[in-house]
Coordinates of C-alpha atoms in Angstrom, one line a residue:
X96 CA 14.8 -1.6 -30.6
X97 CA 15.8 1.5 -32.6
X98 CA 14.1 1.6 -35.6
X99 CA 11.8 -1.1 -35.7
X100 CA 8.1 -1.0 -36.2
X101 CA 6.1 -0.2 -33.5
X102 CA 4.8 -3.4 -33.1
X103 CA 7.1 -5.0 -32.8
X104 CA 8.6 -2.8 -30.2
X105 CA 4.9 -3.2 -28.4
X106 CA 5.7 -7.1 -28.4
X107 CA 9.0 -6.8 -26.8
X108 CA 7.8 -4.2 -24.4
X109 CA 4.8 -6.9 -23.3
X110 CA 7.0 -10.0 -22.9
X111 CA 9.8 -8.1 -21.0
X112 CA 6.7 -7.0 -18.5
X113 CA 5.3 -10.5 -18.4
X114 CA 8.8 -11.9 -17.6
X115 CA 9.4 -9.6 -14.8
X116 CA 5.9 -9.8 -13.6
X117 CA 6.6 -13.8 -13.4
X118 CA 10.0 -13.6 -12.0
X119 CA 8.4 -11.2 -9.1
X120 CA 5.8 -14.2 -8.5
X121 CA 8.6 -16.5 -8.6
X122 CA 10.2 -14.2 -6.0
X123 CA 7.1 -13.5 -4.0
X124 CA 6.4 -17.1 -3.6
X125 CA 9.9 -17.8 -2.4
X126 CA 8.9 -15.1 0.7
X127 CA 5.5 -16.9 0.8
X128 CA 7.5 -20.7 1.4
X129 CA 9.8 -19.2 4.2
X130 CA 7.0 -17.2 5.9
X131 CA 4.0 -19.3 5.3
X132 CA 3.7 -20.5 8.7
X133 CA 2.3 -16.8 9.5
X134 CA 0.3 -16.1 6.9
X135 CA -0.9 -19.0 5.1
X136 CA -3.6 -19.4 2.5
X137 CA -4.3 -16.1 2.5
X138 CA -0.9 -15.1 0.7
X139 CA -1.7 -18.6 -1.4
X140 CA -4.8 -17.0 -2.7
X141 CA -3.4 -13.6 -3.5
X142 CA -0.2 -15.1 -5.5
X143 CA -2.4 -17.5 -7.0
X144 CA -4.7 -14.9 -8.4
X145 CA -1.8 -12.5 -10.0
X146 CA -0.2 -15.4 -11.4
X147 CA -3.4 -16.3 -13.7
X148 CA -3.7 -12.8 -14.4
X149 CA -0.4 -12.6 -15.6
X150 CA -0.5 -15.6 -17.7
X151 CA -3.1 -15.2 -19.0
X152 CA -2.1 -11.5 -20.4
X153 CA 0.8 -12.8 -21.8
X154 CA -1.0 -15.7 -23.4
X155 CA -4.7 -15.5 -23.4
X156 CA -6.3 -14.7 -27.1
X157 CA -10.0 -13.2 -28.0
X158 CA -11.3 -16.5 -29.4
X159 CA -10.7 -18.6 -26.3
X160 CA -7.2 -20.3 -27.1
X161 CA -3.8 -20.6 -25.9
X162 CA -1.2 -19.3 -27.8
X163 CA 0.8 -16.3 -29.8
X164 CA -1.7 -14.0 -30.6
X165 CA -1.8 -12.8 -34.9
X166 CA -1.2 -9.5 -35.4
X167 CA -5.0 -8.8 -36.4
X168 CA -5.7 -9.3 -32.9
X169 CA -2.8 -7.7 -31.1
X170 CA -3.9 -5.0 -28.7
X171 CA -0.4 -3.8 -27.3
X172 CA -2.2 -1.0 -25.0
X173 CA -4.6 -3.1 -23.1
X174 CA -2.2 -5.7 -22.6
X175 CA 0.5 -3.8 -22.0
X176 CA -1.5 -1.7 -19.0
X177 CA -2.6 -5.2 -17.5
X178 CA 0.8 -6.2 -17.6
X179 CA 2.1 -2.9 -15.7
X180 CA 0.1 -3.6 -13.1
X181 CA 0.6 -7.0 -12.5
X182 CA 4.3 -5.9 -11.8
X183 CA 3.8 -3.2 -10.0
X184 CA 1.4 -5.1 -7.5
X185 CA 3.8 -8.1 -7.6
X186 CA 6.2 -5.8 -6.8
X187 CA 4.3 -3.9 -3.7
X188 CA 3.3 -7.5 -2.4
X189 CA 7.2 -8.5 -2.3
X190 CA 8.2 -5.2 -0.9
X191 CA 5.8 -5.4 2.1
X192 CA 6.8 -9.2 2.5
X193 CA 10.3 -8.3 2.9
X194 CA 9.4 -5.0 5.7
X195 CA 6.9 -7.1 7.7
X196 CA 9.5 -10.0 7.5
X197 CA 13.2 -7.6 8.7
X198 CA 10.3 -6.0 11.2
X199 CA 9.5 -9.4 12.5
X200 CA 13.4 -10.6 12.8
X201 CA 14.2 -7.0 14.6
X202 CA 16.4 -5.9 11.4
X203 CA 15.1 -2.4 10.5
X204 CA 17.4 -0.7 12.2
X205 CA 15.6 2.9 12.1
X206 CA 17.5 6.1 12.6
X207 CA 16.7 7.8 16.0
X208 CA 16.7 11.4 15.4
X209 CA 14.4 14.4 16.4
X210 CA 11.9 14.7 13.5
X211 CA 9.8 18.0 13.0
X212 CA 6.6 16.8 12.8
X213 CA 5.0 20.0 11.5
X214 CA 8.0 19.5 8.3
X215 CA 6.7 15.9 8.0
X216 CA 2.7 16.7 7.6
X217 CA 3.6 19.6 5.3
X218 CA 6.1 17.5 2.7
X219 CA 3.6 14.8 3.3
X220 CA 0.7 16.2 2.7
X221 CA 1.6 18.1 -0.6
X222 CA 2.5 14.3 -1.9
X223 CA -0.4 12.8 -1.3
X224 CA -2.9 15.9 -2.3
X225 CA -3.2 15.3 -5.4
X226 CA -4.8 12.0 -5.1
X227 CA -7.3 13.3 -2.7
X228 CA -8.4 16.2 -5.2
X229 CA -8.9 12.9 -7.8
X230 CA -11.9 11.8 -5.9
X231 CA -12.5 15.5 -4.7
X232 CA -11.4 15.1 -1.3
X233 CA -9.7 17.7 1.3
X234 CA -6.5 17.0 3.2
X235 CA -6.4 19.5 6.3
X236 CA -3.6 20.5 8.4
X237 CA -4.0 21.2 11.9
X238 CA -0.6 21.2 13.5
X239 CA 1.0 22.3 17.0
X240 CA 4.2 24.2 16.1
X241 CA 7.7 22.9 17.5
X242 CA 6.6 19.0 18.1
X243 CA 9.6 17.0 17.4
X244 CA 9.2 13.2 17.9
X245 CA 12.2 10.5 18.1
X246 CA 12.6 8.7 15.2
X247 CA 12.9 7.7 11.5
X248 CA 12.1 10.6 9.2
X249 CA 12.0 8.0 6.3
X250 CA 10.1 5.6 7.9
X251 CA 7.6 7.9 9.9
X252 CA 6.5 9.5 6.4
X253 CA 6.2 6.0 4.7
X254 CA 3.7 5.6 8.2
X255 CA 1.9 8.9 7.0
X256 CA 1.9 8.1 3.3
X257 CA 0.1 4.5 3.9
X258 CA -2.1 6.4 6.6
X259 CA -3.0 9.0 4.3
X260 CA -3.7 6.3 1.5
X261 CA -5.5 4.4 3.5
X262 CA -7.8 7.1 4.0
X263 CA -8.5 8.2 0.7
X264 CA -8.7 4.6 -0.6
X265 CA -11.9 4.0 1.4
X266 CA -13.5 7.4 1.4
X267 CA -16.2 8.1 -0.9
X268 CA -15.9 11.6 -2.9
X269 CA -15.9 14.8 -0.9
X270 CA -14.9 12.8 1.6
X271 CA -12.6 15.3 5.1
X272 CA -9.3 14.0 6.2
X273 CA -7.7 15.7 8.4
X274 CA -4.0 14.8 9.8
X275 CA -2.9 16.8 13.5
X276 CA 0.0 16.8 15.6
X277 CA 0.1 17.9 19.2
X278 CA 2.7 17.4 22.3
X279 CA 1.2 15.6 25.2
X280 CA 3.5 15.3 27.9
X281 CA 6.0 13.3 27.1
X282 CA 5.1 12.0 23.6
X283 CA 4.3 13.2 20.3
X284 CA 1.2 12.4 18.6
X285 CA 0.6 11.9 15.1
X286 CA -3.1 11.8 13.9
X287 CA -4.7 10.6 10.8
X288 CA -8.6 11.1 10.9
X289 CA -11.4 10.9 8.3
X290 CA -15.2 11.2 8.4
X291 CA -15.9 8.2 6.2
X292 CA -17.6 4.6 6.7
X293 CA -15.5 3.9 9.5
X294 CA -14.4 0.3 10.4
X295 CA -17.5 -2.2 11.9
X296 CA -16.4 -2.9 15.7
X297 CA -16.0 -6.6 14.9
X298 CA -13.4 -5.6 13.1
X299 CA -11.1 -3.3 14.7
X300 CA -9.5 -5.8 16.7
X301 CA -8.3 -7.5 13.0
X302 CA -7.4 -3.9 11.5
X303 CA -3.9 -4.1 11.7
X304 CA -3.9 -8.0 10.8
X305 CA -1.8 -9.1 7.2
X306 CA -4.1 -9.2 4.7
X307 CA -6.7 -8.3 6.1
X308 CA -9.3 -5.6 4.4
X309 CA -13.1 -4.4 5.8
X310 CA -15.4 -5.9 3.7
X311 CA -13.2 -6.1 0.6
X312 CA -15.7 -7.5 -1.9
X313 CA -16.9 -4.1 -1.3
X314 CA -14.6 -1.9 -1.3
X315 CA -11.8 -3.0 -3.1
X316 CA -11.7 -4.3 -6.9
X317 CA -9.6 -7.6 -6.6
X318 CA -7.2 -6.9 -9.7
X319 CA -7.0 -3.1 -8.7
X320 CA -7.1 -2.9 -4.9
X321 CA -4.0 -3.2 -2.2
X322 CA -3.3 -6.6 -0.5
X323 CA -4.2 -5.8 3.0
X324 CA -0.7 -5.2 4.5
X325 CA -1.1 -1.2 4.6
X326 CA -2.0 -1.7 8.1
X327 CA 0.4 -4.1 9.4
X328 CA 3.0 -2.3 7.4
X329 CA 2.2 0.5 9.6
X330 CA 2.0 -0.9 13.0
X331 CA 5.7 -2.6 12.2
X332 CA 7.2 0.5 11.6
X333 CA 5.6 2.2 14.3
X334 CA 6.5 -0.6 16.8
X335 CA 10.2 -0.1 15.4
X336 CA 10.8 3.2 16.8
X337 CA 9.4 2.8 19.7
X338 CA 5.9 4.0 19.2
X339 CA 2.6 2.7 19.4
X340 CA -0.4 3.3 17.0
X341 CA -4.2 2.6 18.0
X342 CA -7.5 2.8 16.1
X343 CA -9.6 5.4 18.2
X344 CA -13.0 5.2 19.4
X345 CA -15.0 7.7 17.4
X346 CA -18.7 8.3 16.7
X347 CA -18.0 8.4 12.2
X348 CA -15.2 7.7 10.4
X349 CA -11.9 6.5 11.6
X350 CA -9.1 8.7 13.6
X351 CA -5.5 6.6 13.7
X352 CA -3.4 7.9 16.8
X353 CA 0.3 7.4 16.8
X354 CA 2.4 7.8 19.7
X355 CA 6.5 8.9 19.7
X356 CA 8.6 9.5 21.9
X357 CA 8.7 13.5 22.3
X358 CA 12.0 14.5 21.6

């Protein structure tokens, strides 16, 4: 609103985020109803959780109440950030629903095209560097020159990006990743590789599981960390072009290989 007083426009700027943030619940638990054969109470929990969050930003005052908060205790910023993110996770947890849900139906329709691999890593990389120098970390390149793989440039970089993520996520600081490409006979590998914790071996077999997250009480703040589908997002998009991505047996850390069809 053009010339009003800024806070008012704070106001207006919290309740249109509150309103979206519940309409994406709203929406997210549609998706939940039609798909909760598959994933159950686990999606119950998460939905559950950003809903009080939500609510309770938009509502919620200092001295315990319910209610329109006075002006003497309005504190646009912090309410307006908690807001943000409820949307923006709501959001991510809608988006992935919808993937996993088109992957599972057979709708994603990828483009099948030769894709420089070397062109991918490089624009990749440079988008996803600068959350790796946040915490201090190094991305390194190690590529074969000339491997092309069949497949969905889009898609295969959305595959990188969540790898890559993934990565610096649960790496402490100073942390190596190091992402390689190399033509083995007939296919094209893609390799994502760090020298962090590495996942237990109970757990491998549950990696690429919906929500499921390696010891997430410790690695993961509940309001600020991802929903588990990463992983799953991953393996549907892989599985969509063909390919076929496995969690390799290494001594520290955790290498993800991803197999194309060499083109």
């Amino acid at each position: 609103m053009i010339g009003a007083p800024k806070s008012v426009r704070a106001r207006l700027t919290l309740w249109y985020l509150g309103a979206l943030a519940l309409v994406l619940f709203a929406y997210a638990a549609l998706v939940y109803i039609l798909m909760r054969g598959q994933l159950g109470a686990e999606l119950d929990r998460h939905l559950h959780r950003d809903y009080e969050i939500a609510t309770q930003a938009l509502y919620a005052r200092p001295d315990g109440e319910v209610g329109w908060r006075e002006p003497q205790h309005f504190h646009a910023g912090a309410r307006l950030d908690t807001e943000a993110m409820i949307v923006e996770r709501l959001a991510t947890l809608v988006d992935g629903l919808l993937l996993l849900a088109r992957a599972d139906e057979g709708r994603l329709s990828p483009a099948r095209a030769p894709v420089a691999l070397d062109e991918l890593v490089a624009d990749t990389v440079a988008l996803m560097q600068p959350l790796a120098e946040e915490k201090r970390q190094q991305i390194a390149v190690r590529v074969e020159s000339g491997v092309r793989a069949f497949g969905d440039r889009a898609l295969l970089q959305q595959v990188l990006m969540n790898l890559l993520d993934n990565a610096v996520r649960h790496c402490p600081g100073d942390a190596h990743i190091t992402v390689s490409t190399a033509g083995v006979a007939r296919s094209a590998v893609l390799e994502v590789a760090d020298d962090g914790p590495g996942i237990p071996m109970a757990d491998r077999e549950r990696v690429f599981d919906c929500f499921f997250r390696v010891d997430a009480a410790r690695t993961r703040d509940e309001r600020s960390g991802g929903f588990g589908l990463g992983l799953a997002i991953v393996r549907a998009l892989v599985a969509a072009q063909g390919g076929r991505i496995a969690l390799a047996d290494t001594e520290r850390g955790t290498r993800f290989s991803i197999a194309l069809q060499r083109a």
